[in-house]
Short mmCIF file of C-alpha atoms in Angstrom, two decimals:
data_model
loop_
_atom_site.label_atom_id
_atom_site.label_comp_id
_atom_site.label_asym_id
_atom_site.label_seq_id
_atom_site.Cartn_x
_atom_site.Cartn_y
_atom_site.Cartn_z
CA MET A 1 0.00 0.00 0.00
CA HIS A 2 2.92 2.34 -0.60
CA ASP A 3 3.05 2.74 -4.39
CA PRO A 4 2.02 6.11 -5.92
CA GLN A 5 -0.97 4.61 -7.77
CA THR A 6 -2.44 3.33 -4.50
CA ARG A 7 -1.98 6.68 -2.79
CA GLN A 8 -3.72 8.44 -5.71
CA THR A 9 -6.57 5.95 -5.53
CA ILE A 10 -7.04 6.58 -1.81
CA VAL A 11 -6.93 10.37 -2.33
CA ARG A 12 -9.56 10.05 -5.05
CA LEU A 13 -11.76 8.01 -2.73
CA LEU A 14 -11.30 10.46 0.14
CA SER A 15 -12.37 13.42 -1.96
CA SER A 16 -15.48 11.76 -3.34
CA MET A 17 -16.93 9.77 -0.47
CA GLY A 18 -16.16 10.60 3.12
CA SER A 19 -13.75 12.01 5.66
CA ALA A 20 -10.10 10.99 5.87
CA LYS A 21 -10.75 9.83 9.44
CA GLU A 22 -13.48 7.41 8.36
CA ILE A 23 -11.52 5.99 5.43
CA SER A 24 -8.32 5.44 7.41
CA GLN A 25 -10.29 3.90 10.30
CA TYR A 26 -11.84 1.25 8.04
CA LEU A 27 -8.62 0.62 6.10
CA LYS A 28 -6.79 0.00 9.35
CA ARG A 29 -9.50 -2.33 10.64
CA PHE A 30 -9.73 -4.36 7.42
CA SER A 31 -5.97 -4.60 6.86
CA GLN A 32 -5.48 -6.07 10.36
CA LEU A 33 -7.65 -9.07 9.43
CA ASP A 34 -6.29 -12.31 8.06
CA ALA A 35 -6.74 -12.13 4.25
CA ALA A 36 -9.33 -14.93 4.20
CA ARG A 37 -11.41 -13.16 6.85
CA PHE A 38 -11.88 -9.79 5.14
CA ALA A 39 -14.90 -10.32 2.87
CA VAL A 40 -16.90 -12.82 0.86
CA VAL A 41 -18.63 -11.08 -2.07
CA LYS A 42 -21.64 -12.90 -3.55
CA VAL A 43 -22.34 -11.76 -7.12
CA GLY A 44 -25.58 -12.67 -8.85
CA GLY A 45 -25.70 -13.50 -12.54
CA ALA A 46 -27.73 -10.34 -13.26
CA VAL A 47 -24.84 -8.20 -11.96
CA LEU A 48 -22.37 -10.03 -14.25
CA ARG A 49 -24.74 -9.33 -17.14
CA ASP A 50 -25.78 -5.75 -16.40
CA ASP A 51 -23.08 -4.15 -14.24
CA LEU A 52 -19.76 -5.82 -15.04
CA ASP A 53 -17.74 -2.60 -15.42
CA ALA A 54 -18.78 -1.24 -12.00
CA LEU A 55 -18.15 -4.64 -10.39
CA VAL A 56 -14.64 -4.89 -11.88
CA SER A 57 -13.82 -1.30 -10.92
CA SER A 58 -14.86 -1.84 -7.29
CA LEU A 59 -13.05 -5.16 -6.89
CA ALA A 60 -9.89 -3.75 -8.51
CA PHE A 61 -10.05 -0.78 -6.14
CA LEU A 62 -10.08 -3.08 -3.10
CA GLN A 63 -6.99 -4.82 -4.43
CA ASP A 64 -5.34 -1.41 -4.96
CA VAL A 65 -5.70 -0.63 -1.26
CA GLY A 66 -4.27 -4.01 -0.23
CA LEU A 67 -7.50 -5.91 0.41
CA THR A 68 -8.43 -9.14 -1.35
CA PRO A 69 -12.11 -10.12 -1.39
CA ILE A 70 -13.25 -13.68 -2.08
CA VAL A 71 -15.80 -13.63 -4.91
CA LEU A 72 -18.51 -16.27 -5.40
CA HIS A 73 -20.84 -15.90 -8.36
CA GLY A 74 -24.06 -17.35 -9.71
CA ALA A 75 -25.34 -17.31 -13.29
CA GLY A 76 -29.16 -17.58 -13.05
CA PRO A 77 -30.31 -15.34 -15.94
CA GLN A 78 -27.58 -16.66 -18.25
CA LEU A 79 -28.67 -20.23 -17.47
CA ASP A 80 -32.32 -19.40 -18.11
CA LEU A 81 -31.42 -18.00 -21.54
CA GLU A 82 -29.13 -20.89 -22.57
CA LEU A 83 -31.53 -23.60 -21.38
CA SER A 84 -34.42 -21.90 -23.17
CA THR A 85 -32.36 -21.66 -26.36
CA ALA A 86 -31.61 -25.40 -26.06
CA GLY A 87 -35.32 -26.13 -25.68
CA ILE A 88 -34.98 -27.30 -22.06
CA GLU A 89 -37.92 -26.17 -19.94
CA LYS A 90 -37.01 -24.52 -16.63
CA LYS A 91 -38.35 -26.44 -13.64
CA THR A 92 -37.89 -25.46 -10.00
CA ILE A 93 -38.94 -27.09 -6.74
CA ASP A 94 -38.80 -25.01 -3.52
CA GLY A 95 -36.84 -22.38 -5.46
CA LEU A 96 -34.13 -24.85 -6.58
CA ARG A 97 -33.47 -25.56 -10.26
CA VAL A 98 -34.09 -29.21 -11.20
CA THR A 99 -31.02 -30.26 -13.19
CA SER A 100 -31.13 -33.11 -15.72
CA PRO A 101 -27.96 -34.58 -17.33
CA GLU A 102 -28.74 -32.53 -20.49
CA ALA A 103 -29.16 -29.38 -18.41
CA LEU A 104 -25.96 -30.02 -16.43
CA ALA A 105 -23.83 -29.84 -19.58
CA ILE A 106 -25.22 -26.32 -20.15
CA VAL A 107 -24.86 -25.41 -16.46
CA ARG A 108 -21.15 -26.31 -16.59
CA ARG A 109 -20.57 -24.41 -19.83
CA VAL A 110 -22.40 -21.29 -18.64
CA PHE A 111 -20.67 -21.23 -15.23
CA HIS A 112 -17.23 -21.64 -16.82
CA ALA A 113 -17.99 -18.86 -19.35
CA GLN A 114 -19.27 -16.42 -16.70
CA ASN A 115 -16.34 -17.19 -14.41
CA LEU A 116 -13.80 -16.51 -17.17
CA LYS A 117 -15.68 -13.39 -18.24
CA LEU A 118 -15.22 -11.86 -14.77
CA VAL A 119 -11.62 -13.06 -14.37
CA GLU A 120 -10.60 -11.71 -17.78
CA ALA A 121 -12.35 -8.38 -17.13
CA LEU A 122 -10.45 -8.04 -13.82
CA GLN A 123 -7.16 -8.87 -15.51
CA ALA A 124 -7.87 -6.34 -18.24
CA ALA A 125 -8.26 -3.75 -15.44
CA ASP A 126 -4.77 -4.67 -14.12
CA ALA A 127 -6.21 -6.63 -11.20
CA ARG A 128 -4.95 -10.10 -10.29
CA ALA A 129 -7.69 -12.74 -10.30
CA THR A 130 -7.80 -16.55 -10.28
CA SER A 131 -10.52 -18.68 -11.87
CA ILE A 132 -11.75 -21.43 -9.52
CA VAL A 133 -14.48 -23.59 -11.05
CA SER A 134 -13.86 -26.78 -9.09
CA GLY A 135 -12.15 -28.16 -5.99
CA VAL A 136 -13.86 -25.99 -3.36
CA PHE A 137 -17.29 -27.55 -2.78
CA GLU A 138 -17.40 -31.29 -2.10
CA ALA A 139 -21.07 -32.20 -2.49
CA ASP A 140 -23.53 -35.04 -2.47
CA TYR A 141 -26.90 -35.36 -4.20
CA LEU A 142 -29.50 -33.21 -2.46
CA ASP A 143 -32.33 -35.53 -3.53
CA ARG A 144 -31.64 -37.24 -6.84
CA GLU A 145 -35.25 -38.30 -7.38
CA ARG A 146 -36.65 -34.77 -6.98
CA PHE A 147 -33.83 -32.47 -8.12
CA GLY A 148 -31.60 -34.58 -10.37
CA LEU A 149 -27.96 -33.42 -10.49
CA VAL A 150 -28.26 -30.82 -7.72
CA GLY A 151 -25.72 -30.85 -4.92
CA GLU A 152 -25.71 -30.22 -1.21
CA VAL A 153 -22.33 -29.02 0.06
CA LYS A 154 -20.77 -31.50 2.50
CA ARG A 155 -17.27 -30.02 2.82
CA VAL A 156 -15.44 -26.86 1.80
CA ASP A 157 -11.80 -27.16 0.73
CA LEU A 158 -10.05 -23.82 1.25
CA ALA A 159 -6.76 -24.86 -0.42
CA PRO A 160 -7.50 -23.32 -3.87
CA ILE A 161 -8.75 -20.12 -2.18
CA GLN A 162 -5.72 -19.86 0.14
CA ALA A 163 -3.33 -20.38 -2.80
CA SER A 164 -4.99 -17.51 -4.65
CA LEU A 165 -4.95 -15.19 -1.61
CA GLN A 166 -1.30 -15.95 -0.84
CA SER A 167 -0.35 -14.77 -4.32
CA GLY A 168 -2.40 -11.58 -3.82
CA SER A 169 -4.98 -12.69 -6.38
CA ILE A 170 -8.77 -12.41 -6.08
CA PRO A 171 -10.33 -15.91 -6.02
CA VAL A 172 -13.35 -16.00 -8.36
CA ILE A 173 -15.37 -19.10 -7.47
CA ALA A 174 -18.20 -20.73 -9.41
CA SER A 175 -20.94 -22.41 -7.37
CA LEU A 176 -20.38 -25.89 -8.80
CA GLY A 177 -19.87 -28.90 -6.54
CA GLU A 178 -18.54 -32.36 -7.11
CA THR A 179 -18.99 -35.70 -5.43
CA ILE A 180 -16.09 -37.75 -4.05
CA GLY A 181 -16.41 -39.80 -7.25
CA GLY A 182 -15.97 -36.71 -9.42
CA GLN A 183 -19.57 -36.12 -10.56
CA ILE A 184 -20.19 -32.39 -11.13
CA LEU A 185 -23.34 -31.11 -9.39
CA ASN A 186 -25.25 -27.84 -9.68
CA VAL A 187 -25.16 -26.01 -6.30
CA ASN A 188 -27.43 -23.06 -5.47
CA ALA A 189 -25.14 -20.01 -5.14
CA ASP A 190 -26.82 -18.76 -1.92
CA PHE A 191 -26.38 -22.19 -0.29
CA ALA A 192 -22.76 -22.34 -1.49
CA ALA A 193 -22.14 -18.85 -0.03
CA LYS A 194 -23.56 -19.92 3.32
CA GLU A 195 -21.28 -22.97 3.54
CA LEU A 196 -18.23 -20.95 2.46
CA VAL A 197 -18.98 -18.24 5.03
CA GLN A 198 -19.40 -20.76 7.88
CA VAL A 199 -15.88 -22.08 7.22
CA LEU A 200 -14.15 -18.74 6.56
CA GLN A 201 -15.95 -16.74 9.33
CA PRO A 202 -15.38 -13.45 7.44
CA TYR A 203 -15.78 -9.94 8.83
CA LYS A 204 -17.97 -8.86 5.90
CA ILE A 205 -20.41 -10.72 3.67
CA ILE A 206 -21.47 -8.60 0.71
CA PHE A 207 -24.39 -9.32 -1.61
CA LEU A 208 -24.15 -7.25 -4.80
CA THR A 209 -27.55 -6.60 -6.41
CA GLY A 210 -29.18 -4.32 -8.93
CA THR A 211 -31.50 -2.72 -6.35
CA GLY A 212 -28.57 -1.85 -4.06
CA GLY A 213 -30.24 -2.89 -0.80
CA LEU A 214 -33.42 -4.05 0.89
CA LEU A 215 -36.37 -1.75 0.16
CA ASP A 216 -39.01 -0.50 2.62
CA ALA A 217 -42.74 0.08 1.99
CA ALA A 218 -42.00 3.32 0.08
CA GLY A 219 -39.36 1.66 -2.11
CA LYS A 220 -36.51 3.38 -0.26
CA ILE A 221 -33.37 1.51 0.76
CA ILE A 222 -33.31 0.51 4.45
CA ASP A 223 -29.89 1.77 5.58
CA SER A 224 -29.34 -0.61 8.49
CA ILE A 225 -31.01 -3.44 10.38
CA ASN A 226 -30.06 -4.37 13.95
CA LEU A 227 -31.48 -7.90 14.21
CA SER A 228 -31.38 -7.98 18.03
CA THR A 229 -33.87 -5.12 18.29
CA GLU A 230 -35.63 -5.01 14.91
CA TYR A 231 -36.04 -8.54 13.51
CA ASP A 232 -39.40 -9.46 15.07
CA HIS A 233 -40.94 -6.06 14.31
CA LEU A 234 -39.62 -6.11 10.74
CA MET A 235 -40.97 -9.58 9.99
CA GLN A 236 -44.47 -8.47 11.06
CA GLN A 237 -44.62 -5.67 8.47
CA PRO A 238 -47.31 -6.23 5.81
CA TRP A 239 -45.08 -4.80 3.04
CA ILE A 240 -42.43 -7.53 3.39
CA ASP A 241 -43.12 -9.94 0.53
CA GLY A 242 -42.18 -13.62 0.40
CA GLY A 243 -38.84 -13.11 -1.37
CA MET A 244 -37.68 -10.41 1.02
CA ARG A 245 -38.87 -12.42 4.03
CA VAL A 246 -36.78 -15.40 2.89
CA LYS A 247 -33.76 -13.14 2.27
CA ILE A 248 -33.93 -11.62 5.78
CA GLU A 249 -34.37 -15.08 7.34
CA GLN A 250 -31.35 -16.33 5.36
CA ILE A 251 -29.24 -13.38 6.51
CA LYS A 252 -30.23 -13.91 10.14
CA ASP A 253 -29.40 -17.62 9.83
CA LEU A 254 -26.05 -16.67 8.28
CA LEU A 255 -25.12 -14.18 10.99
CA ASP A 256 -26.20 -16.48 13.83
CA GLY A 257 -23.26 -18.73 12.92
CA LEU A 258 -20.67 -15.93 12.75
CA PRO A 259 -18.79 -13.75 15.27
CA ARG A 260 -20.85 -10.81 16.57
CA ALA A 261 -18.56 -8.36 14.74
CA SER A 262 -19.47 -9.85 11.33
CA SER A 263 -22.05 -8.13 9.16
CA VAL A 264 -23.92 -8.47 5.87
CA SER A 265 -24.02 -5.61 3.36
CA ILE A 266 -26.38 -5.49 0.39
CA THR A 267 -25.35 -2.85 -2.14
CA LYS A 268 -24.72 -2.05 -5.82
CA PRO A 269 -21.34 -2.87 -7.37
CA SER A 270 -20.68 0.84 -7.99
CA GLU A 271 -21.30 1.64 -4.31
CA LEU A 272 -19.15 -1.12 -2.82
CA ALA A 273 -16.28 1.13 -1.67
CA LYS A 274 -18.69 3.65 -0.15
CA GLU A 275 -20.50 0.89 1.74
CA LEU A 276 -17.22 -0.49 3.11
CA PHE A 277 -15.31 2.70 3.93
CA THR A 278 -17.84 5.26 5.21
CA HIS A 279 -20.10 5.40 8.27
CA LYS A 280 -23.10 6.40 6.16
CA GLY A 281 -22.47 3.58 3.70
CA SER A 282 -24.63 2.92 0.66
CA GLY A 283 -27.07 0.06 0.78
CA THR A 284 -28.39 -2.05 3.64
CA LEU A 285 -26.11 -3.06 6.52
CA VAL A 286 -27.42 -6.00 8.58
CA ARG A 287 -25.85 -7.01 11.91
CA ARG A 288 -26.85 -9.31 14.73
CA GLY A 289 -26.36 -6.15 16.75
CA GLU A 290 -26.95 -5.65 20.44
CA ARG A 291 -29.85 -5.32 22.81
CA VAL A 292 -30.73 -1.77 23.77
CA LEU A 293 -31.00 -1.29 27.54
CA ARG A 294 -33.57 1.16 28.93
CA ALA A 295 -33.16 3.03 32.23
CA VAL A 296 -35.37 5.53 34.06
CA ALA A 297 -32.99 6.32 36.92
CA TRP A 298 -29.27 7.13 37.03
CA ASP A 299 -28.54 4.25 39.42
CA GLN A 300 -29.77 1.77 36.77
CA LEU A 301 -26.80 2.72 34.59
CA ASP A 302 -23.06 2.09 34.74
CA GLY A 303 -22.11 5.71 35.35
CA GLU A 304 -18.41 5.28 34.60
CA ARG A 305 -18.99 3.58 31.26
CA LEU A 306 -21.65 6.09 30.23
CA THR A 307 -19.39 9.02 31.15
CA ARG A 308 -16.50 7.47 29.21
CA LEU A 309 -18.75 7.01 26.16
CA ILE A 310 -20.07 10.59 26.22
CA GLU A 311 -16.65 12.15 26.78
CA SER A 312 -14.93 10.08 24.07
CA SER A 313 -17.77 10.78 21.63
CA PHE A 314 -17.70 14.57 22.15
CA GLY A 315 -13.97 14.89 22.85
CA ARG A 316 -14.73 16.97 25.98
CA ARG A 317 -15.33 16.30 29.65
CA LEU A 318 -18.76 16.37 31.28
CA VAL A 319 -19.27 19.06 33.93
CA PRO A 320 -18.76 17.53 37.42
CA ASP A 321 -22.38 17.98 38.55
CA TYR A 322 -23.95 16.72 35.31
CA VAL A 323 -25.88 13.84 36.91
CA SER A 324 -27.15 15.81 39.92
CA ARG A 325 -28.55 18.62 37.81
CA THR A 326 -29.99 16.55 34.95
CA THR A 327 -33.50 15.23 35.59
CA LEU A 328 -33.34 11.90 33.81
CA LEU A 329 -36.47 10.94 31.90
CA ARG A 330 -35.08 7.87 30.12
CA ALA A 331 -31.73 6.58 28.86
CA TYR A 332 -31.24 4.11 26.01
CA VAL A 333 -27.86 2.37 25.99
CA SER A 334 -26.48 -0.42 23.80
CA GLU A 335 -25.35 -3.33 25.97
CA SER A 336 -21.70 -2.69 25.07
CA TYR A 337 -22.02 1.00 26.09
CA ARG A 338 -20.88 2.12 22.64
CA ALA A 339 -24.06 4.07 21.82
CA ALA A 340 -26.44 5.93 24.13
CA ILE A 341 -29.19 8.53 24.19
CA VAL A 342 -29.95 10.46 27.36
CA LEU A 343 -33.41 12.08 27.58
CA ALA A 344 -33.99 14.70 30.25
CA SER A 345 -37.30 16.15 31.41
CA VAL A 346 -37.20 19.90 30.74
CA ASP A 347 -40.30 21.96 31.45
CA GLY A 348 -42.29 18.71 31.32
CA GLN A 349 -41.05 17.95 27.80
CA PRO A 350 -38.68 15.16 26.62
CA TYR A 351 -35.37 16.82 25.78
CA MET A 352 -32.55 14.86 24.12
CA ASP A 353 -29.58 15.90 26.21
CA LYS A 354 -26.97 13.53 24.77
CA PHE A 355 -26.64 11.28 21.75
CA ALA A 356 -23.22 9.61 21.96
CA VAL A 357 -21.82 6.96 19.61
CA THR A 358 -18.26 5.67 19.31
CA ASP A 359 -16.56 5.84 15.90
CA ALA A 360 -16.65 2.05 15.46
CA ALA A 361 -20.34 1.83 16.42
CA GLN A 362 -21.26 4.50 13.83
CA GLY A 363 -20.07 2.17 11.10
CA GLU A 364 -22.11 -0.70 12.57
CA GLY A 365 -25.45 1.09 12.53
CA LEU A 366 -25.59 0.84 16.33
CA GLY A 367 -26.43 4.52 16.81
CA ARG A 368 -29.35 4.15 14.43
CA ALA A 369 -30.58 1.09 16.35
CA VAL A 370 -30.58 3.01 19.66
CA TRP A 371 -32.23 5.99 17.95
CA ASN A 372 -35.03 3.80 16.54
CA VAL A 373 -35.81 2.27 19.95
CA MET A 374 -35.88 5.75 21.54
CA ARG A 375 -38.13 7.23 18.82
CA GLU A 376 -40.64 4.41 19.03
CA GLU A 377 -41.25 5.35 22.67
CA THR A 378 -40.76 9.10 22.26
CA PRO A 379 -42.77 10.54 19.34
CA GLU A 380 -42.39 14.11 20.66
CA LEU A 381 -39.07 15.62 21.79
CA PHE A 382 -36.73 18.53 21.18
CA TRP A 383 -32.97 19.03 21.30
CA ARG A 384 -30.16 21.36 20.32
CA SER A 385 -26.92 20.83 18.41
CA ARG A 386 -23.91 23.04 17.77
CA HIS A 387 -23.30 24.38 14.27
CA GLY A 388 -20.82 22.18 12.46
CA ASN A 389 -21.79 19.03 14.38
CA PRO A 390 -21.26 16.25 11.78
CA VAL A 391 -24.46 14.52 12.94
CA ASN A 392 -26.62 17.55 11.96
CA PRO A 393 -27.60 16.17 8.50
CA PHE A 394 -28.98 13.08 10.30
CA TYR A 395 -30.92 15.33 12.69
CA VAL A 396 -32.35 17.34 9.78
CA ALA A 397 -33.56 14.12 8.12
CA GLU A 398 -35.04 12.72 11.36
CA SER A 399 -36.67 15.85 12.81
CA ASP A 400 -39.92 17.60 11.91
CA GLY A 401 -38.34 21.04 12.09
CA CYS A 402 -35.21 23.05 12.81
CA ILE A 403 -34.49 26.67 13.73
CA LYS A 404 -31.01 28.12 13.46
CA ARG A 405 -29.81 30.34 16.29
CA GLU A 406 -26.46 32.07 16.83
CA LYS A 407 -24.85 29.21 18.76
CA TRP A 408 -27.22 26.28 18.30
CA LYS A 409 -29.60 24.61 15.91
CA VAL A 410 -32.86 23.75 17.69
CA PHE A 411 -34.62 20.59 16.45
CA TRP A 412 -37.96 19.02 17.31
CA SER A 413 -40.07 16.00 16.40
CA GLY A 414 -43.82 15.77 16.71
CA PRO A 415 -46.56 18.36 16.09
CA ALA A 416 -45.55 21.85 17.22
CA GLY A 417 -47.31 25.18 16.78
CA PHE A 418 -45.57 28.56 16.92
CA ASP A 419 -45.89 28.91 20.73
CA ARG A 420 -44.38 25.49 21.38
CA ILE A 421 -41.50 26.10 18.96
CA GLU A 422 -40.80 29.45 20.62
CA ARG A 423 -40.71 27.68 23.99
CA TYR A 424 -38.30 25.03 22.65
CA VAL A 425 -35.97 27.80 21.44
CA GLN A 426 -36.14 29.58 24.85
CA LEU A 427 -35.43 26.40 26.80
CA CYS A 428 -32.45 25.55 24.59
CA ALA A 429 -31.04 29.06 24.98
CA GLN A 430 -31.43 28.98 28.79
CA ARG A 431 -30.00 25.51 29.29
CA PRO A 432 -26.44 25.69 30.69
CA ALA A 433 -23.59 23.84 28.99
CA THR A 434 -23.11 20.26 30.15
CA LEU A 435 -19.64 19.79 28.62
CA GLU A 436 -16.56 21.68 29.77
CA GLU A 437 -14.94 23.99 27.28
CA PRO A 438 -11.67 22.54 25.93
CA THR A 439 -8.62 24.02 27.65
#
């Protein structure tokens, strides 16, 4: 990571996407991981067909900054086209493609062609990539009577992947399996990805799609999902269709078998670097996450840990009498004490006195998870924020209104007429500082 081209690449990324602090923080975190534990990138056939240039550019960029993703691809649309051209009717059971001996010959040809297409495109972009179409997934027949030549992965052999990584080359893996006897079997790419991930235990699992994330009822991308606090509520929503329900269940199942720090990102190929290297990201970030603790009295909290969180988040010390002079309404704290919201009761109104999140937790969507739990219970509140606070764009998006004053921006959520807004502004102006001025 010391050649001039790499430095130029990083500078270009810094200027277009996020702050130098964010970028360097993620680079440092990723580069400390064992190569095989950085990321598994699952690429659907539609992305290979429709978005190859953006995919190649993003993967080559990761290699430029010293990171080597492991790529696993499918080829669904290409298979549909080739089988149709050959006059072979598509038949699926429980979402799995029934594969006859005639179909398997086409499956092999299409997978080999798509694999080489990606490898050659990467090499043409001066990236190092290795084609791996066999030797990784040892499989057995899933159910020969029902599915034909469809495989269920029994063992994952990492040797071909490790050889590629050790030479600094991106392994590009086709989701084909083979029996001990050498029979090639068609393996569903999502199932292959799950088995690969269980063995590798990577920090990131990335699904590259055309939509660029999971979509909510309004068709907007859901930026993050904290499964510990949101899964049950999410699965009850009427707008979640069958396909999305299955996808979320699959992701939860995937993350349940991985370290708590692991996460799943769903994004577009062109947005891969932004999703990986900025707090805001681009796409949907899904984590097992943490429970959010709720307290209504100061003695229900670990005061030392909360103080440490607030002071590290703001870079300033709390005033010594902060607790004694703050009438606590409710506090919401992640169980690791890396994100917290403190609500005070001011003039009988909920006032957000502190919203503190560590740098690492920002990138995990933990602050958003705590915020969502707080907002569900607190539809009406007000707060203030200094000009230049980097979280202000988030506040603007989440609030129902904002008034700019000389020292502060005053925000509120919930219905508010002129008199109430004027009162919010007065209370914010009168409220003494709770953080010491830097010396």
